[in-house]
C-alpha cells in the first residue's frame, strides 16, 4: 500500500465518518443514491432526504416502479432535479437490462443516465470493494493541494492529471474505506476556505501547505457575470383553499416539476389570471430572489384569492387544482413549496 493511502487510512480509522446511513448497509443502490444526492450538496443536507427516500423506495426495483411525481416529490428541495430524473431513468434501465441490479462493470455503469466515471468508481469501490479511483469535488481539492497543481480542475488537461494521481493513490486493499476516507478528508479537513492543515495526515508532504498556497488552490474557475431574470408567479386560489398548479415542460429550469403559472411581470399577471379563473383584484406578496448556478431569478408572487375555476380550465395532465394534501405529494421547486407553505390564510 502506498504511503498516501496508508496515512489517510490511519487518519480515517480515528477520525473518519463511519455512521452515515448509506454505509449501513453499504449496498450498491444506497451508495449510488447517496453519490447522486451528494453532487453539489453537503452531507448535512442530504441525510434527511436520503432517509425519507429509502424509507419510501428501499430498493432499486421500488424506484423503477415509482411514478415520476413520487420521485420528484421525494427530491423536492434538493435542487438540480435532473439528477432525480436520471436516477429514475437509470433504475428502469437496470430492470430492463441488468436484472434489477446495478451492473458491476465500469463501462456498463457509465452507460446509465447520470453516472459518470467518479460515481461509477464510488459504487464499485464502496459497494463491492473493487479498486476504482474517484474524483469528486472534495477529492479534486485534496489532490490539487497535495500535488500543488495550478489551473482550474475542470479543464481537461488538469482533470487528466488529477485522475492519474487519484489512480496512483487508490490502494488494492481497503478500497471502500479509502474511498470514504479521501471524501471525508476533503469535506471535514481540506475544506475550501481555511483548511485545518494541522489536523491533516498529509500536512508534512502537501505542496500547498508547504508553499502557503492553500488559499489559492484549487484555482477558481474564470468568473463571468451572472444574469438576472424576472418573473411574476400567480397564486390562483379558490374558496376551498386549492391552488392552481401547472406542470412544467421537459425543457428548461425545473423541467417536469409542478409549479405556479407565470407572467413576464406584475402588469401582465391579471390578464393571465383571468384566462385561468374568475379572479378578484391581485394581492402582491413580498418579492424574493432565487439563485441558480447560472442566473438569478427575481420572483414577484401575486395572490388571486377566492378564484372561481373556469370550465375551460378543468383538471388535466399538466394543470390541476390542488389542496395542501395533494401539493405535499408532488414534486415542486423548493422556492415554490416554501411560498405555498407560507401562504396567508384565505381572507374573508
PDB file of C-alpha atoms in Angstrom, residues 109-264:
ATOM      1  CA  UNK A 109     -22.434   1.767 -15.086  1.00  0.00           C
ATOM      2  CA  UNK A 110     -21.222   4.792 -17.047  1.00  0.00           C
ATOM      3  CA  UNK A 111     -23.691   3.943 -19.808  1.00  0.00           C
ATOM      4  CA  UNK A 112     -26.558   4.659 -17.395  1.00  0.00           C
ATOM      5  CA  UNK A 113     -28.011   8.195 -17.224  1.00  0.00           C
ATOM      6  CA  UNK A 114     -26.374  10.457 -14.642  1.00  0.00           C
ATOM      7  CA  UNK A 115     -23.480   8.143 -13.774  1.00  0.00           C
ATOM      8  CA  UNK A 116     -20.048   9.435 -14.664  1.00  0.00           C
ATOM      9  CA  UNK A 117     -16.648   7.914 -14.059  1.00  0.00           C
ATOM     10  CA  UNK A 118     -16.335   9.121 -10.460  1.00  0.00           C
ATOM     11  CA  UNK A 119     -19.811   7.991  -9.412  1.00  0.00           C
ATOM     12  CA  UNK A 120     -19.294   4.619 -11.088  1.00  0.00           C
ATOM     13  CA  UNK A 121     -15.963   4.227  -9.309  1.00  0.00           C
ATOM     14  CA  UNK A 122     -17.536   5.105  -5.961  1.00  0.00           C
ATOM     15  CA  UNK A 123     -20.253   2.487  -6.422  1.00  0.00           C
ATOM     16  CA  UNK A 124     -17.781  -0.252  -7.358  1.00  0.00           C
ATOM     17  CA  UNK A 125     -15.287   0.681  -4.645  1.00  0.00           C
ATOM     18  CA  UNK A 126     -17.685   1.180  -1.764  1.00  0.00           C
ATOM     19  CA  UNK A 127     -20.301  -1.457  -2.509  1.00  0.00           C
ATOM     20  CA  UNK A 128     -18.008  -4.176  -3.865  1.00  0.00           C
ATOM     21  CA  UNK A 129     -14.514  -3.268  -2.678  1.00  0.00           C
ATOM     22  CA  UNK A 130     -13.199  -3.117  -6.233  1.00  0.00           C
ATOM     23  CA  UNK A 131     -10.182  -0.955  -6.986  1.00  0.00           C
ATOM     24  CA  UNK A 132     -11.508   2.044  -8.875  1.00  0.00           C
ATOM     25  CA  UNK A 133     -10.487   5.675  -8.213  1.00  0.00           C
ATOM     26  CA  UNK A 134     -12.933   8.525  -7.686  1.00  0.00           C
ATOM     27  CA  UNK A 135     -12.589  12.225  -8.402  1.00  0.00           C
ATOM     28  CA  UNK A 136     -15.440  14.246  -6.949  1.00  0.00           C
ATOM     29  CA  UNK A 137     -15.100  17.865  -5.846  1.00  0.00           C
ATOM     30  CA  UNK A 138     -13.625  17.028  -2.444  1.00  0.00           C
ATOM     31  CA  UNK A 139     -11.066  14.656  -3.927  1.00  0.00           C
ATOM     32  CA  UNK A 140     -10.060  17.189  -6.567  1.00  0.00           C
ATOM     33  CA  UNK A 141      -9.381  19.734  -3.836  1.00  0.00           C
ATOM     34  CA  UNK A 142      -7.283  17.295  -1.768  1.00  0.00           C
ATOM     35  CA  UNK A 143      -5.175  16.154  -4.722  1.00  0.00           C
ATOM     36  CA  UNK A 144      -4.801  19.625  -6.197  1.00  0.00           C
ATOM     37  CA  UNK A 145      -3.366  20.923  -2.935  1.00  0.00           C
ATOM     38  CA  UNK A 146      -1.326  17.828  -2.134  1.00  0.00           C
ATOM     39  CA  UNK A 147       0.423  17.875  -5.519  1.00  0.00           C
ATOM     40  CA  UNK A 148       0.428  21.672  -5.914  1.00  0.00           C
ATOM     41  CA  UNK A 149      -1.416  21.610  -9.237  1.00  0.00           C
ATOM     42  CA  UNK A 150      -2.270  25.029 -10.641  1.00  0.00           C
ATOM     43  CA  UNK A 151      -5.076  25.586 -13.146  1.00  0.00           C
ATOM     44  CA  UNK A 152      -8.840  25.177 -12.961  1.00  0.00           C
ATOM     45  CA  UNK A 153      -9.590  21.492 -12.127  1.00  0.00           C
ATOM     46  CA  UNK A 154     -12.457  21.464 -14.607  1.00  0.00           C
ATOM     47  CA  UNK A 155     -10.085  21.935 -17.536  1.00  0.00           C
ATOM     48  CA  UNK A 156      -9.444  18.742 -19.469  1.00  0.00           C
ATOM     49  CA  UNK A 157      -5.652  18.723 -19.051  1.00  0.00           C
ATOM     50  CA  UNK A 158      -5.822  19.421 -15.308  1.00  0.00           C
ATOM     51  CA  UNK A 159      -8.532  16.835 -14.759  1.00  0.00           C
ATOM     52  CA  UNK A 160      -6.473  14.237 -16.627  1.00  0.00           C
ATOM     53  CA  UNK A 161      -3.544  14.843 -14.248  1.00  0.00           C
ATOM     54  CA  UNK A 162      -5.833  14.551 -11.251  1.00  0.00           C
ATOM     55  CA  UNK A 163      -7.270  11.243 -12.476  1.00  0.00           C
ATOM     56  CA  UNK A 164      -3.722   9.928 -12.830  1.00  0.00           C
ATOM     57  CA  UNK A 165      -2.929  10.858  -9.218  1.00  0.00           C
ATOM     58  CA  UNK A 166      -6.276   9.501  -7.995  1.00  0.00           C
ATOM     59  CA  UNK A 167      -5.494   6.151  -9.584  1.00  0.00           C
ATOM     60  CA  UNK A 168      -1.942   6.095  -8.219  1.00  0.00           C
ATOM     61  CA  UNK A 169      -3.097   6.686  -4.656  1.00  0.00           C
ATOM     62  CA  UNK A 170      -6.044   4.251  -4.625  1.00  0.00           C
ATOM     63  CA  UNK A 171      -4.948   1.038  -2.861  1.00  0.00           C
ATOM     64  CA  UNK A 172      -5.948  -2.522  -3.694  1.00  0.00           C
ATOM     65  CA  UNK A 173      -6.722  -3.178  -0.010  1.00  0.00           C
ATOM     66  CA  UNK A 174      -9.484  -1.460   1.990  1.00  0.00           C
ATOM     67  CA  UNK A 175     -10.617   0.323  -1.151  1.00  0.00           C
ATOM     68  CA  UNK A 176     -14.087   1.056   0.243  1.00  0.00           C
ATOM     69  CA  UNK A 177     -12.640   2.671   3.371  1.00  0.00           C
ATOM     70  CA  UNK A 178     -10.060   4.589   1.351  1.00  0.00           C
ATOM     71  CA  UNK A 179     -12.753   5.991  -0.941  1.00  0.00           C
ATOM     72  CA  UNK A 180     -14.786   7.200   2.045  1.00  0.00           C
ATOM     73  CA  UNK A 181     -11.635   8.488   3.732  1.00  0.00           C
ATOM     74  CA  UNK A 182     -10.497  10.769   0.931  1.00  0.00           C
ATOM     75  CA  UNK A 183     -14.010  12.190   0.599  1.00  0.00           C
ATOM     76  CA  UNK A 184     -14.125  12.750   4.368  1.00  0.00           C
ATOM     77  CA  UNK A 185     -10.746  14.465   4.362  1.00  0.00           C
ATOM     78  CA  UNK A 186     -11.910  16.915   1.730  1.00  0.00           C
ATOM     79  CA  UNK A 187     -15.247  17.513   3.443  1.00  0.00           C
ATOM     80  CA  UNK A 188     -14.004  17.980   7.014  1.00  0.00           C
ATOM     81  CA  UNK A 189     -10.300  18.968   6.953  1.00  0.00           C
ATOM     82  CA  UNK A 190      -9.152  20.044   3.488  1.00  0.00           C
ATOM     83  CA  UNK A 191     -12.157  22.328   3.135  1.00  0.00           C
ATOM     84  CA  UNK A 192     -12.483  25.124   0.591  1.00  0.00           C
ATOM     85  CA  UNK A 193     -11.929  28.031   2.993  1.00  0.00           C
ATOM     86  CA  UNK A 194      -9.476  27.916   5.909  1.00  0.00           C
ATOM     87  CA  UNK A 195      -8.495  24.227   5.763  1.00  0.00           C
ATOM     88  CA  UNK A 196      -7.432  22.637   9.059  1.00  0.00           C
ATOM     89  CA  UNK A 197      -3.969  21.691   7.833  1.00  0.00           C
ATOM     90  CA  UNK A 198      -2.642  20.887  11.310  1.00  0.00           C
ATOM     91  CA  UNK A 199      -5.190  18.055  11.511  1.00  0.00           C
ATOM     92  CA  UNK A 200      -4.335  16.639   8.104  1.00  0.00           C
ATOM     93  CA  UNK A 201      -2.391  13.348   7.891  1.00  0.00           C
ATOM     94  CA  UNK A 202      -0.579  14.707   4.804  1.00  0.00           C
ATOM     95  CA  UNK A 203       0.468  18.095   6.204  1.00  0.00           C
ATOM     96  CA  UNK A 204       4.183  17.253   6.080  1.00  0.00           C
ATOM     97  CA  UNK A 205       4.093  16.259   2.400  1.00  0.00           C
ATOM     98  CA  UNK A 206       1.417  18.593   0.996  1.00  0.00           C
ATOM     99  CA  UNK A 207       2.823  21.073  -1.533  1.00  0.00           C
ATOM    100  CA  UNK A 208       0.116  23.690  -0.925  1.00  0.00           C
ATOM    101  CA  UNK A 209       0.686  23.605   2.828  1.00  0.00           C
ATOM    102  CA  UNK A 210       4.467  23.744   2.400  1.00  0.00           C
ATOM    103  CA  UNK A 211       4.353  26.662  -0.037  1.00  0.00           C
ATOM    104  CA  UNK A 212       1.479  28.609   1.527  1.00  0.00           C
ATOM    105  CA  UNK A 213      -0.867  28.013  -1.411  1.00  0.00           C
ATOM    106  CA  UNK A 214      -3.937  26.611   0.331  1.00  0.00           C
ATOM    107  CA  UNK A 215      -5.822  29.884  -0.160  1.00  0.00           C
ATOM    108  CA  UNK A 216      -5.285  29.889  -3.939  1.00  0.00           C
ATOM    109  CA  UNK A 217      -5.541  26.180  -4.745  1.00  0.00           C
ATOM    110  CA  UNK A 218      -7.591  24.821  -6.352  1.00  0.00           C
ATOM    111  CA  UNK A 219      -7.555  27.563  -8.955  1.00  0.00           C
ATOM    112  CA  UNK A 220     -11.014  29.083  -9.232  1.00  0.00           C
ATOM    113  CA  UNK A 221     -12.984  28.963 -12.448  1.00  0.00           C
ATOM    114  CA  UNK A 222     -12.670  32.152 -14.501  1.00  0.00           C
ATOM    115  CA  UNK A 223     -15.634  34.253 -13.468  1.00  0.00           C
ATOM    116  CA  UNK A 224     -18.420  35.630 -15.593  1.00  0.00           C
ATOM    117  CA  UNK A 225     -21.301  37.941 -14.781  1.00  0.00           C
ATOM    118  CA  UNK A 226     -24.439  36.129 -13.633  1.00  0.00           C
ATOM    119  CA  UNK A 227     -27.536  37.483 -15.419  1.00  0.00           C
ATOM    120  CA  UNK A 228     -30.787  38.328 -13.635  1.00  0.00           C
ATOM    121  CA  UNK A 229     -34.252  37.407 -14.879  1.00  0.00           C
ATOM    122  CA  UNK A 230     -37.656  38.439 -13.552  1.00  0.00           C
ATOM    123  CA  UNK A 231     -40.984  36.642 -13.376  1.00  0.00           C
ATOM    124  CA  UNK A 232     -44.368  37.046 -11.689  1.00  0.00           C
ATOM    125  CA  UNK A 233     -45.732  33.870 -10.082  1.00  0.00           C
ATOM    126  CA  UNK A 234     -49.521  33.632  -9.856  1.00  0.00           C
ATOM    127  CA  UNK A 235     -51.084  32.071  -6.772  1.00  0.00           C
ATOM    128  CA  UNK A 236     -54.621  31.497  -8.013  1.00  0.00           C
ATOM    129  CA  UNK A 237     -56.593  30.067  -5.056  1.00  0.00           C
ATOM    130  CA  UNK A 238     -60.267  29.107  -4.885  1.00  0.00           C
ATOM    131  CA  UNK A 239     -62.658  29.355  -1.922  1.00  0.00           C
ATOM    132  CA  UNK A 240     -61.762  25.821  -0.766  1.00  0.00           C
ATOM    133  CA  UNK A 241     -58.083  26.773  -0.495  1.00  0.00           C
ATOM    134  CA  UNK A 242     -56.989  24.876  -3.589  1.00  0.00           C
ATOM    135  CA  UNK A 243     -54.182  26.405  -5.651  1.00  0.00           C
ATOM    136  CA  UNK A 244     -53.882  26.114  -9.412  1.00  0.00           C
ATOM    137  CA  UNK A 245     -50.621  24.388 -10.379  1.00  0.00           C
ATOM    138  CA  UNK A 246     -49.088  23.683 -13.762  1.00  0.00           C
ATOM    139  CA  UNK A 247     -46.585  21.004 -14.715  1.00  0.00           C
ATOM    140  CA  UNK A 248     -43.562  22.456 -16.434  1.00  0.00           C
ATOM    141  CA  UNK A 249     -42.367  21.105 -19.757  1.00  0.00           C
ATOM    142  CA  UNK A 250     -39.461  18.776 -20.418  1.00  0.00           C
ATOM    143  CA  UNK A 251     -37.073  21.623 -21.234  1.00  0.00           C
ATOM    144  CA  UNK A 252     -35.703  24.486 -19.188  1.00  0.00           C
ATOM    145  CA  UNK A 253     -35.318  25.035 -15.463  1.00  0.00           C
ATOM    146  CA  UNK A 254     -37.458  22.953 -13.068  1.00  0.00           C
ATOM    147  CA  UNK A 255     -38.459  20.732 -16.006  1.00  0.00           C
ATOM    148  CA  UNK A 256     -41.079  18.140 -15.112  1.00  0.00           C
ATOM    149  CA  UNK A 257     -41.917  19.774 -11.762  1.00  0.00           C
ATOM    150  CA  UNK A 258     -45.247  21.246 -10.692  1.00  0.00           C
ATOM    151  CA  UNK A 259     -45.131  24.991 -10.263  1.00  0.00           C
ATOM    152  CA  UNK A 260     -47.228  28.151 -10.422  1.00  0.00           C
ATOM    153  CA  UNK A 261     -48.452  29.881 -13.577  1.00  0.00           C
ATOM    154  CA  UNK A 262     -46.004  32.601 -14.595  1.00  0.00           C
ATOM    155  CA  UNK A 263     -46.351  36.004 -16.241  1.00  0.00           C
ATOM    156  CA  UNK A 264     -43.475  38.155 -17.501  1.00  0.00           C
TER     157      UNK A 264
END
